[in-house]
Short mmCIF file of C-alpha atoms and ligand atoms in Angstrom, two decimals:
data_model
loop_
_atom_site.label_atom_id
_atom_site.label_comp_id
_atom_site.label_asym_id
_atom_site.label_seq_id
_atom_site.Cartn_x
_atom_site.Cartn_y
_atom_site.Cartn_z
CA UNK A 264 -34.92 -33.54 -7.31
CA UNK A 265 -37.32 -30.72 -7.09
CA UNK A 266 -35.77 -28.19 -9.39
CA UNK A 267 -32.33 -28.50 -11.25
CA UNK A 268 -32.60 -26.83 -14.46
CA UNK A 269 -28.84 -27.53 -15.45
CA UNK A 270 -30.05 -30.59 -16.61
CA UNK A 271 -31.63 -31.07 -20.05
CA UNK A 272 -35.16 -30.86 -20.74
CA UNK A 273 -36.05 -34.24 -21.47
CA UNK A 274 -34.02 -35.36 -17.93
CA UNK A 275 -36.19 -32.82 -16.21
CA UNK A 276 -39.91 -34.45 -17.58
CA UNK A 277 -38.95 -37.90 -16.44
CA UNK A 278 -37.58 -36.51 -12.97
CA UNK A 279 -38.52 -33.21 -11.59
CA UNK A 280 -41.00 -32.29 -9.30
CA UNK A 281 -40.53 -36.41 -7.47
CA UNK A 282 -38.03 -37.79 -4.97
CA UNK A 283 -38.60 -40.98 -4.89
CA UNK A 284 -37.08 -41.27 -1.24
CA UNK A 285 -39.83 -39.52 0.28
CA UNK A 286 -41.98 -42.38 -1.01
CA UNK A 287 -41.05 -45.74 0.15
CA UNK A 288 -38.46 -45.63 -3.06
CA UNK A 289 -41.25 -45.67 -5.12
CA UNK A 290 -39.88 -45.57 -8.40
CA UNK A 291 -43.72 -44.18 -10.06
CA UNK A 292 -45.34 -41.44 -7.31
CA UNK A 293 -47.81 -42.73 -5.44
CA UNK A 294 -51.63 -41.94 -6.29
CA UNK A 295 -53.31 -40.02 -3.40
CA UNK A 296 -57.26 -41.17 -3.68
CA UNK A 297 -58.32 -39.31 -0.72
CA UNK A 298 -60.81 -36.42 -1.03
CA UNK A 299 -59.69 -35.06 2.12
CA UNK A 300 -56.63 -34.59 4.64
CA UNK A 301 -56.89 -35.32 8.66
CA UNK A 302 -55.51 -32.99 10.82
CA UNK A 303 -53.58 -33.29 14.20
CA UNK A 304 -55.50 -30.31 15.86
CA UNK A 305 -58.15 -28.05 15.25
CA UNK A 306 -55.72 -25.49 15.24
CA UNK A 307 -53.40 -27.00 12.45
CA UNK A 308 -56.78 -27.44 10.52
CA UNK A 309 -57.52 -23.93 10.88
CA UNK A 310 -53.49 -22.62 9.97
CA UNK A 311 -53.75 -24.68 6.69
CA UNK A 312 -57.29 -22.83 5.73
CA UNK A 313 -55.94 -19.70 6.48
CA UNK A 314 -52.71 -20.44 4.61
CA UNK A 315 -50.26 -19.92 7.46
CA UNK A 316 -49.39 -23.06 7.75
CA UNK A 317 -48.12 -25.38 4.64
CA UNK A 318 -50.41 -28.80 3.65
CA UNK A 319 -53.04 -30.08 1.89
CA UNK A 320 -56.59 -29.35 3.26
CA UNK A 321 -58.81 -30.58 0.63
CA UNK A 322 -58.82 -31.80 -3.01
CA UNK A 323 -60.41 -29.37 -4.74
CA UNK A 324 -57.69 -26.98 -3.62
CA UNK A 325 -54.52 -29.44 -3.86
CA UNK A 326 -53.58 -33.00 -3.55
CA UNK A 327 -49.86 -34.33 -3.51
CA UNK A 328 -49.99 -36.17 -6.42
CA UNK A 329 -51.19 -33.28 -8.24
CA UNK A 330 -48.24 -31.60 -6.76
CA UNK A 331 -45.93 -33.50 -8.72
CA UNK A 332 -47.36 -32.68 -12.09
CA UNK A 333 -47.95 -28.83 -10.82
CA UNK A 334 -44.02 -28.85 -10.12
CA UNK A 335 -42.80 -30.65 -13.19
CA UNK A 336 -45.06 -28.11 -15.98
CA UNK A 337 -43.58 -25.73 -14.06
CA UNK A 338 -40.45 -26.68 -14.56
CA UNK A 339 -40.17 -27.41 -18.17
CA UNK A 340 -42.55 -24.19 -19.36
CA UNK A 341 -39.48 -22.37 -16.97
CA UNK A 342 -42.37 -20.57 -15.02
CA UNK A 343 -42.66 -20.21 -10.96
CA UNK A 344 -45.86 -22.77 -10.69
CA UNK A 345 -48.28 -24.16 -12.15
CA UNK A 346 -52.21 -25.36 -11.38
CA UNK A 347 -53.28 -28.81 -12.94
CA UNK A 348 -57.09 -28.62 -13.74
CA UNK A 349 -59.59 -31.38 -15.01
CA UNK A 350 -59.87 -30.37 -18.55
CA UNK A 351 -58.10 -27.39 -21.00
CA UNK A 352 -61.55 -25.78 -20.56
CA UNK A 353 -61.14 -25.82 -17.21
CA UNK A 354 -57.74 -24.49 -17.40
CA UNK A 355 -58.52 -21.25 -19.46
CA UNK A 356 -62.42 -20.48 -17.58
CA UNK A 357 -60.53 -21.00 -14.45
CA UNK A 358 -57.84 -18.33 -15.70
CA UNK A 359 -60.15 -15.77 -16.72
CA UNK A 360 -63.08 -16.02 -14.19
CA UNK A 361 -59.74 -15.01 -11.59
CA UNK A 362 -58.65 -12.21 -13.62
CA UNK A 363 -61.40 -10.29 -15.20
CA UNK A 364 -64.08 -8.42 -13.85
CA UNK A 365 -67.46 -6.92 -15.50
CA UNK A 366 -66.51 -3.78 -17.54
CA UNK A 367 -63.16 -4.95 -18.45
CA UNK A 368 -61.61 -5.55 -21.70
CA UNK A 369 -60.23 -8.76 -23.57
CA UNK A 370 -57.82 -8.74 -26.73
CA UNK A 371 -58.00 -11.90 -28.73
CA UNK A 372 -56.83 -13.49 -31.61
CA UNK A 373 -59.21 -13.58 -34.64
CA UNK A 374 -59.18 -17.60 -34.54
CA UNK A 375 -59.22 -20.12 -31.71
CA UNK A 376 -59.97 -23.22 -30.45
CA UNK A 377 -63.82 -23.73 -30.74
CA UNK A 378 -64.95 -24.25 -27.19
CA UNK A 379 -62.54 -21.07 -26.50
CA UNK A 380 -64.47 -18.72 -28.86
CA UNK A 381 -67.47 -20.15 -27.41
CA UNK A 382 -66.16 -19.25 -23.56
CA UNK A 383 -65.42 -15.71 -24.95
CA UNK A 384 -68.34 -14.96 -26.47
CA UNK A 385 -70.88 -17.13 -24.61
CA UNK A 386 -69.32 -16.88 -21.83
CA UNK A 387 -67.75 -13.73 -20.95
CA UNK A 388 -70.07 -11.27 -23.01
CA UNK A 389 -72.63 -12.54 -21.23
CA UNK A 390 -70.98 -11.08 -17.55
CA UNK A 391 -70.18 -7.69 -19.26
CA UNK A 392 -66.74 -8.21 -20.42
CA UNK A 393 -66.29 -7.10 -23.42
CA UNK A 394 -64.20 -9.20 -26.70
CA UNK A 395 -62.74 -8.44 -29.45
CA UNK A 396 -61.16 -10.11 -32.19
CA UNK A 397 -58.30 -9.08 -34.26
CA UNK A 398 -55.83 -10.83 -37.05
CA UNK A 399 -52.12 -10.90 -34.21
CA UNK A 400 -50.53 -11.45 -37.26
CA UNK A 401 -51.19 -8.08 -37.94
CA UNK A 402 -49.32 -5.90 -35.27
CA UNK A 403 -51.21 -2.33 -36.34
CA UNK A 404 -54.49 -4.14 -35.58
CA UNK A 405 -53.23 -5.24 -31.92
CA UNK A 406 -52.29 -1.64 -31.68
CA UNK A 407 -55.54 -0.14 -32.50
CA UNK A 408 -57.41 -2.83 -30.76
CA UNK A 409 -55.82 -1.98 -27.03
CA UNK A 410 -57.69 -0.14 -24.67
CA UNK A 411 -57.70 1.79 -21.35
CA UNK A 412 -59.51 -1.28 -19.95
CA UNK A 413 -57.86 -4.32 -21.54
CA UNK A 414 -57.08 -6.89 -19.34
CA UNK A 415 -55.95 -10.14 -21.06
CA UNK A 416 -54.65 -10.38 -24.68
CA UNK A 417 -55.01 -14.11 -25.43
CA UNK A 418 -53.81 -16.19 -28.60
CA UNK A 419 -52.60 -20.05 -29.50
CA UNK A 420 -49.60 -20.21 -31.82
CA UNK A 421 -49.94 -22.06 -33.91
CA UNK A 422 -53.68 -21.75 -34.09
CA UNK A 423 -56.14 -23.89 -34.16
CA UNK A 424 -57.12 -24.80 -36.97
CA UNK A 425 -55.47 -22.45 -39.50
CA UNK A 426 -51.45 -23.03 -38.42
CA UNK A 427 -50.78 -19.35 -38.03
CA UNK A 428 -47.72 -18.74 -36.19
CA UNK A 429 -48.00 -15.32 -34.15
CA UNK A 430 -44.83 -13.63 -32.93
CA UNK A 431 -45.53 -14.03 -28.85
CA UNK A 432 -41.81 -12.20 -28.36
CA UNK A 433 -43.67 -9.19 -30.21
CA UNK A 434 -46.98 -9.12 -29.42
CA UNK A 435 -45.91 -9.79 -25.73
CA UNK A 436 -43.50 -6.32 -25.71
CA UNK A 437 -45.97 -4.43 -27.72
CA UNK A 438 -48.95 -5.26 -25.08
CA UNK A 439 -46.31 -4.84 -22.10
CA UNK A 440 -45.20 -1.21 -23.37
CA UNK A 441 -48.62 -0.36 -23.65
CA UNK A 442 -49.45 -1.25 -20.37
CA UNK A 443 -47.56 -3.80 -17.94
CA UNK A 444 -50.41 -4.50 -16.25
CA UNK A 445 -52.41 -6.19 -19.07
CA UNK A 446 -51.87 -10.34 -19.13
CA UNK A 447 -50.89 -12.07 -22.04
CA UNK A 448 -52.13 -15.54 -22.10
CA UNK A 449 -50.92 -18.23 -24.11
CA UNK A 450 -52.50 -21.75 -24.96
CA UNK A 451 -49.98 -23.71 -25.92
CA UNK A 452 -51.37 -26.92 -26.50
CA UNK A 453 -49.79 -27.69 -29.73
CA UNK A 454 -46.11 -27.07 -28.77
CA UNK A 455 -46.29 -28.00 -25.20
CA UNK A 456 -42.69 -26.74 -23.65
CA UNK A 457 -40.91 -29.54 -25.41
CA UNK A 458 -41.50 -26.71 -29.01
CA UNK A 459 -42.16 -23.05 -27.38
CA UNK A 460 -41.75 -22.03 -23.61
CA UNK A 461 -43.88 -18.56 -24.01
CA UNK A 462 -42.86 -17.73 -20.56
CA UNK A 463 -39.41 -16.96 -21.78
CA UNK A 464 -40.57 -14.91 -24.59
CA UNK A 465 -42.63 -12.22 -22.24
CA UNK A 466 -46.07 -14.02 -21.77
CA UNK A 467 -46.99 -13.95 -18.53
CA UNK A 468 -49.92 -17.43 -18.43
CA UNK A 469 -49.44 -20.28 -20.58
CA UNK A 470 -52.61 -22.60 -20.60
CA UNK A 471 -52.95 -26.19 -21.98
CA UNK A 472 -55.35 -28.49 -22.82
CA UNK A 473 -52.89 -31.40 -21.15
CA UNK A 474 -55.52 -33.76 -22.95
CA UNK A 475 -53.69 -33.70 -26.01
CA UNK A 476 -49.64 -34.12 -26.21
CA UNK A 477 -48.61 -33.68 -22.34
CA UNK A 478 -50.82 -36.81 -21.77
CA UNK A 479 -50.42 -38.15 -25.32
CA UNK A 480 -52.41 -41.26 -25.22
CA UNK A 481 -56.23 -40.00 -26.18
CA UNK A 482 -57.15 -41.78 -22.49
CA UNK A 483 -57.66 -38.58 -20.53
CA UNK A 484 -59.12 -34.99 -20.46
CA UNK A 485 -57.06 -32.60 -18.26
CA UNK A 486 -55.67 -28.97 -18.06
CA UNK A 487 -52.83 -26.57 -16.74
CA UNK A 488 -52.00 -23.23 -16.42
CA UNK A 489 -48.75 -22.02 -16.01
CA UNK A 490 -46.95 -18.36 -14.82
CA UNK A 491 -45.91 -16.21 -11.96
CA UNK A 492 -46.66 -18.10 -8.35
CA UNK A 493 -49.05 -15.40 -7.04
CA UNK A 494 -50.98 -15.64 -9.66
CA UNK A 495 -51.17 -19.39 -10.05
CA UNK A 496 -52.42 -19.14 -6.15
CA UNK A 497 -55.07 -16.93 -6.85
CA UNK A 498 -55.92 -18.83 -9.78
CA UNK A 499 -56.05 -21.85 -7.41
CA UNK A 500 -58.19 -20.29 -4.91
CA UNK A 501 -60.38 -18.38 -6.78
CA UNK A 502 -60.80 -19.46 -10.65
CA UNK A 503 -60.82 -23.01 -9.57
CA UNK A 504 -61.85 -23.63 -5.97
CA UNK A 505 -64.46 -21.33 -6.63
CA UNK A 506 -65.64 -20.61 -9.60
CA UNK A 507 -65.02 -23.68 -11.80
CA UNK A 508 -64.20 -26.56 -9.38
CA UNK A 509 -62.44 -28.07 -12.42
CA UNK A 510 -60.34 -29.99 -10.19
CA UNK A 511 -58.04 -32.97 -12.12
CA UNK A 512 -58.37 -36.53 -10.52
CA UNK A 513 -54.94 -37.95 -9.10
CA UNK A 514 -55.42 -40.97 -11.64
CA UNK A 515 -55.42 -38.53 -14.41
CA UNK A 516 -52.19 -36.61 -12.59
CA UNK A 517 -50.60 -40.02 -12.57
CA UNK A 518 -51.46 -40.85 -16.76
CA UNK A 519 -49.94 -37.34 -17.30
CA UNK A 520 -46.58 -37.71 -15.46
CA UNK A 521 -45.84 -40.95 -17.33
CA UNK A 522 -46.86 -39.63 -20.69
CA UNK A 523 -44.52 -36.55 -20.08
CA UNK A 524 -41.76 -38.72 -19.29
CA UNK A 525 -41.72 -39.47 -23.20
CA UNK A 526 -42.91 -36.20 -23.94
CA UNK A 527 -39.76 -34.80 -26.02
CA UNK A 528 -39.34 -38.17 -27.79
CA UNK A 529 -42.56 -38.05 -28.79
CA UNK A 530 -43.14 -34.37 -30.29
CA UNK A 531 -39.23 -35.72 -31.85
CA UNK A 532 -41.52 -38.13 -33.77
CA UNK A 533 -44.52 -36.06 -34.17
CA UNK A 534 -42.65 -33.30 -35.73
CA UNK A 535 -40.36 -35.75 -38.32
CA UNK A 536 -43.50 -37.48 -39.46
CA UNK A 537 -45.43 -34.47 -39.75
CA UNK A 538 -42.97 -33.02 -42.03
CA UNK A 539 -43.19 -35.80 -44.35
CA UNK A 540 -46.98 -36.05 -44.78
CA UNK A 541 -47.28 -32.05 -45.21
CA UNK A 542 -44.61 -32.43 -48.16
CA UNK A 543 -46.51 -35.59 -49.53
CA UNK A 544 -49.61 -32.91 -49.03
CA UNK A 545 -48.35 -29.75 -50.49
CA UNK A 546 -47.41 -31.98 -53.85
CA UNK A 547 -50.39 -33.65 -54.53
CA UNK A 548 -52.62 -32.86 -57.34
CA UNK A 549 -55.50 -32.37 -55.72
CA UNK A 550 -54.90 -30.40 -52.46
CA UNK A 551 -55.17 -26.58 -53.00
CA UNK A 552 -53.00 -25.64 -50.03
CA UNK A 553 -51.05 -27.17 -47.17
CA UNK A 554 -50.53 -25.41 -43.82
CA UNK A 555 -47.45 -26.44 -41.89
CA UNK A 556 -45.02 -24.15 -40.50
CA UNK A 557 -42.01 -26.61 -41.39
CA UNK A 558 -42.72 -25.75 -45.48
CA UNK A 559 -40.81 -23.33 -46.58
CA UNK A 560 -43.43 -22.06 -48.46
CA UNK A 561 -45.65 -21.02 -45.37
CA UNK A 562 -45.40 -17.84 -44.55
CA UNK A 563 -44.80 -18.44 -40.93
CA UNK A 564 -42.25 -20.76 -42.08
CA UNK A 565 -39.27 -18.35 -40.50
CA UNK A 566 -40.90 -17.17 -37.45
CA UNK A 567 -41.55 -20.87 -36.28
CA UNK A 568 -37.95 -21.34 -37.03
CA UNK A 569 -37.49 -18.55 -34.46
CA UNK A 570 -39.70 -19.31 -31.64
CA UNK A 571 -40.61 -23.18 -31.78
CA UNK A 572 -37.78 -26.06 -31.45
CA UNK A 573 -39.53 -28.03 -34.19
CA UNK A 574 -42.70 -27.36 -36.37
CA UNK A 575 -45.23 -29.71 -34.42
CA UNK A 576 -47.52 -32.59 -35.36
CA UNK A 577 -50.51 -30.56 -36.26
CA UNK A 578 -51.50 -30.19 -40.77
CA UNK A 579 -54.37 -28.11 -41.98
CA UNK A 580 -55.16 -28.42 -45.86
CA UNK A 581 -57.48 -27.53 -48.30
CA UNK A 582 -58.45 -29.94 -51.12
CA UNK A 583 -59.35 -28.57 -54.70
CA UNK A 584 -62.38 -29.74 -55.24
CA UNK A 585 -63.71 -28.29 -51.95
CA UNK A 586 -65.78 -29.98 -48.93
CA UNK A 587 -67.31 -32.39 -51.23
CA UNK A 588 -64.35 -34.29 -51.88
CA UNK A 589 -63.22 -33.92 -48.38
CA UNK A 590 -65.68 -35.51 -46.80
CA UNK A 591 -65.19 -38.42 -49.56
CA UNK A 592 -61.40 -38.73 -49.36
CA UNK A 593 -62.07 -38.66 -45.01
CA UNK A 594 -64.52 -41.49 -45.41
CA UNK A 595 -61.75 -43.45 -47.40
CA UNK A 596 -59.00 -43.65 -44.83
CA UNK A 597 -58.60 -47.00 -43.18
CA UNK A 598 -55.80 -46.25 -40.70
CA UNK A 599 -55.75 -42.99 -39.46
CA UNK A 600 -58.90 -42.45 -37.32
CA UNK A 601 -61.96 -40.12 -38.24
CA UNK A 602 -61.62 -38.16 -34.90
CA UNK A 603 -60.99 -34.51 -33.39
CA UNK A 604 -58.92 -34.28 -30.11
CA UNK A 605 -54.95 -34.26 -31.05
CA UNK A 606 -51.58 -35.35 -29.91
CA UNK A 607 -52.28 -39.00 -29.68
CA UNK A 608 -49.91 -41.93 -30.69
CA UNK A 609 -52.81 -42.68 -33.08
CA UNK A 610 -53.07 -40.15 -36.61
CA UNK A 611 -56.83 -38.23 -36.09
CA UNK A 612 -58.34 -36.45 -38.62
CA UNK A 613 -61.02 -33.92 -38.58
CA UNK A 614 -63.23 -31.59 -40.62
CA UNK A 615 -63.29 -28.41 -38.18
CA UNK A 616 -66.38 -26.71 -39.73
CA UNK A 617 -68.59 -29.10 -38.78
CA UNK A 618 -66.51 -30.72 -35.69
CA UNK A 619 -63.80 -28.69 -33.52
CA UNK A 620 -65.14 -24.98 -34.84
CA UNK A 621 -68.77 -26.19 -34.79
CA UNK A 622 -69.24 -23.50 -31.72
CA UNK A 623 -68.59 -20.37 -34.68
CA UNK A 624 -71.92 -19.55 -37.13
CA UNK A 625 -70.96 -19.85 -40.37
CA UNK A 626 -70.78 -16.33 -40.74
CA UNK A 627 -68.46 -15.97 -38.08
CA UNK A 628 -66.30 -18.71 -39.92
CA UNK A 629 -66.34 -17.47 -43.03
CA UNK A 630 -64.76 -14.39 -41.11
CA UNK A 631 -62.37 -15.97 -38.90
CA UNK A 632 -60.43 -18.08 -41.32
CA UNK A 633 -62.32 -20.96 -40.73
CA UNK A 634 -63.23 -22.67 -44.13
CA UNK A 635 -65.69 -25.34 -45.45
CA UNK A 636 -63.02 -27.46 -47.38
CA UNK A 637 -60.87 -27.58 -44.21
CA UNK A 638 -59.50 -30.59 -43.15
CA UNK A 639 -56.96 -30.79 -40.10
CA UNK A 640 -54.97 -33.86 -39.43
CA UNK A 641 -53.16 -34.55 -36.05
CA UNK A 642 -49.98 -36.97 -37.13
CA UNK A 643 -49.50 -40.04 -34.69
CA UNK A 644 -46.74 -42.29 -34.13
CA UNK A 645 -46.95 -44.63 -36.50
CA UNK A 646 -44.32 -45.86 -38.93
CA UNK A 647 -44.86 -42.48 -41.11
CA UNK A 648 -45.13 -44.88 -44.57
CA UNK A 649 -48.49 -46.74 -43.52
CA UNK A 650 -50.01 -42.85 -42.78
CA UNK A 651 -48.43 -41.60 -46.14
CA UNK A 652 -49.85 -45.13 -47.64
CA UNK A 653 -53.64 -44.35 -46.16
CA UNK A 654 -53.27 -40.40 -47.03
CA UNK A 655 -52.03 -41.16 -50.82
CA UNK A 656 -54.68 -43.91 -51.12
CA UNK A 657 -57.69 -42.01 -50.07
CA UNK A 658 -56.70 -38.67 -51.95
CA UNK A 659 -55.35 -40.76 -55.34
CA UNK A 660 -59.34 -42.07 -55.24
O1 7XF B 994 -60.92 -29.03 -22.43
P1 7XF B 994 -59.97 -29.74 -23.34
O2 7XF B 994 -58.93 -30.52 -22.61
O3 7XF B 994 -60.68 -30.52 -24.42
O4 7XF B 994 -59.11 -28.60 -24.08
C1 7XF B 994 -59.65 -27.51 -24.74
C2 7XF B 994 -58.67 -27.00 -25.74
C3 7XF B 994 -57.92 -25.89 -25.42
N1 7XF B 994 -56.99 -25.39 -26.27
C4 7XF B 994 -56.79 -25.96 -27.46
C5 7XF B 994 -55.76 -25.37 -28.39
C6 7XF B 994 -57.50 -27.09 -27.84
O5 7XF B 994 -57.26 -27.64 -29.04
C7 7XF B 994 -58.46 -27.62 -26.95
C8 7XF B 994 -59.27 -28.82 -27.31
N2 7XF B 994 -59.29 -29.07 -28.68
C9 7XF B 994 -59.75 -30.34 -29.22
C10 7XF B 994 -59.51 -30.28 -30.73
O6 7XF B 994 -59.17 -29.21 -31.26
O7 7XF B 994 -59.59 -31.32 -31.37
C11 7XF B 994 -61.15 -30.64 -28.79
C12 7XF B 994 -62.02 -31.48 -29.56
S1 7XF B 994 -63.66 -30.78 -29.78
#
């Protein structure tokens, strides 16, 4: 059952991309530890380098258990492949170290992941490719920010921290009619495909940090990137064979294909129990503001409506009192876990100033959205009263 997509998503994360038949019946894939793969002849050996013939040749490049979780993100972001990679990180350096080239342009977002920013302007800038950073949710600024030589125009909706939502069927026709040649890369880490497929809204890469909801249990760091098969082959052969070697283990393959099995229950869960704690949030006395696309008081409220199948498991708020009190009311919390990361069965909570955003100055904060008194909360699985019960508790105090 390679590829069927008549059936229904959540059918597809618990089956595609595995017959079981060609495994002993196996019910669970098997988990290829081998760093390498014996060949029958020299010449076979050779035909597999080359690429003439089909098989695995070495790890670094593919694995069969890998395979399986290549096939099945594939499947459910509805793109032609897909590349597993040892961490998020590894997924979006991988991506742009195939694409770009010194002298060449990149579009971005004016607020990302930390560790992203920190690739960009670390990492790229440093190899003569030039950044810059607009507000997407302004479309005259993505206008006036494209250039002759722009080669990727990269965002995460929602973002991270600040729960933006960014139109990706918009900003992916404007940057197309401007030129088709430009790639616009998506991390969607906080929908995963069970929310937003990108893919079938124009963007041409999706990346994910499969650390987070695709594995779902905090016990792993991996990646993906998802899109058009050519360019998930070059990406393969190039980004990561090459340049990153940010190659996933088959145990971590493994973790991932049983947490996706669950994957649509979960984000089910994450999203209802996110939407309760957000409207406990946006009451209380003492928080200032709540950001959560599922209020209908967010202005990104109807776009999310649009584009994602639910609003996610992912709060930003901003107490009253400012980062003072934050810290305090953090400290407080018995249950939910002092921690960044996200998408876990377990509630996390964070101060991204000084944790997940750590990588901007604070002048570079201040500009990007990124505030002192922020506090982001990732909402687990638990029965949604004993999180309310910890939340109220620790902000009542
Ligand atoms: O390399 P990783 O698997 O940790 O993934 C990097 C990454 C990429 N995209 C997004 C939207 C992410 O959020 C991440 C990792 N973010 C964690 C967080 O925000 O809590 C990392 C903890 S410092």
């Amino acid at each position: 059952m390679t590829k069927n997509n008549k059936l229904a998503f959540s059918t597809r994360a618990v089956h595609s991309g595995y017959d079981s038949s060609s495994s002993h019946g196996s019910l669970n894939p098997p988990i290829y530890m081998t760093s390498t793969f014996c060949f029958d002849t020299v010449e076979q050996g050779a035909a597999r380098f080359s690429g003439e013939a089909p098989g695995h040749f070495y790890s670094r490049v593919s694995n069969p258990t890998q395979a399986i979780l290549e096939a099945r993100l594939a499947d459910l972001e509805e793109g032609e492949a897909a590349l597993a990679t040892a961490s998020g990180m590894g997924a979006i350096s991988a991506t742009f170290w195939t694409i770009v080239s010194p002298g060449d342009h990149v579009l971005v977002d004016k607020t990302v992941y930390g560790c992203t920013f920190s690739f960009m302007e670390h990492g790229l800038k440093k190899f003569g490719i030039q950044v810059t950073y607009v507000d997407f949710t302004n479309i005259d600024e993505i206008k006036g920010a494209l250039q002759s030589n722009t080669r990727v125009v990269y965002f995460e909706s929602p973002v991270n921290p600040s729960m933006r939502i960014l139109d990706i069927e918009q900003i992916s026709s404007l940057v197309k009619d401007y030129c088709a040649d430009i790639h616009v890369v998506i991390d969607n880490t906080y929908c995963t495909p069970a929310l937003q497929r990108p893919l079938t809204m124009g963007a041409d890469i999706v990346v994910h940090s499969a650390t987070k909801y695709l594995g779902g249990h905090g016990d792993l760091i991996a990646g993906a990137v998802v899109g058009q098969a050519e360019m998930m082959e070059k990406i393969r052969l190039y980004g990561l064979k090459d340049m990153t070697g940010a190659v996933i283990s088959p145990i971590n393959v493994f973790l991932i294909l049983r947490g996706v099995k669950t994957l649509q229950l979960r984000m089910e869960r994450h999203c209802q129990n996110a939407q309760v704690i957000a409207e406990m949030l946006e009451a209380h006395p003492a928080v200032e503001s709540t950001y959560y696309p599922g209020l209908s008081s967010d202005p990104g409220h109807q776009l999310a409506k649009r584009q994602m199948d639910g609003f996610g498991g992912m709060i930003a708020f901003e107490l009253k009192a400012g980062f003072g009190a934050a810290s305090k009311m953090l400290n407080r919390l018995n249950l939910i876990k002092r921690a960044v990361s996200l998408g876990d069965t377990e509630t996390l909570i964070q101060h991204p100033a000084s944790m997940t955003h750590s990588t901007y100055t604070p002048e570079e904060q201040a500009k990007h959205g990124i505030t002192q008194g922020l506090v982001r909360i990732s909402v687990g699985l638990e029965c949604v009263n004993d999180i309310l019960a910890d939340l109220k508790q620790a902000l009542d105090a």
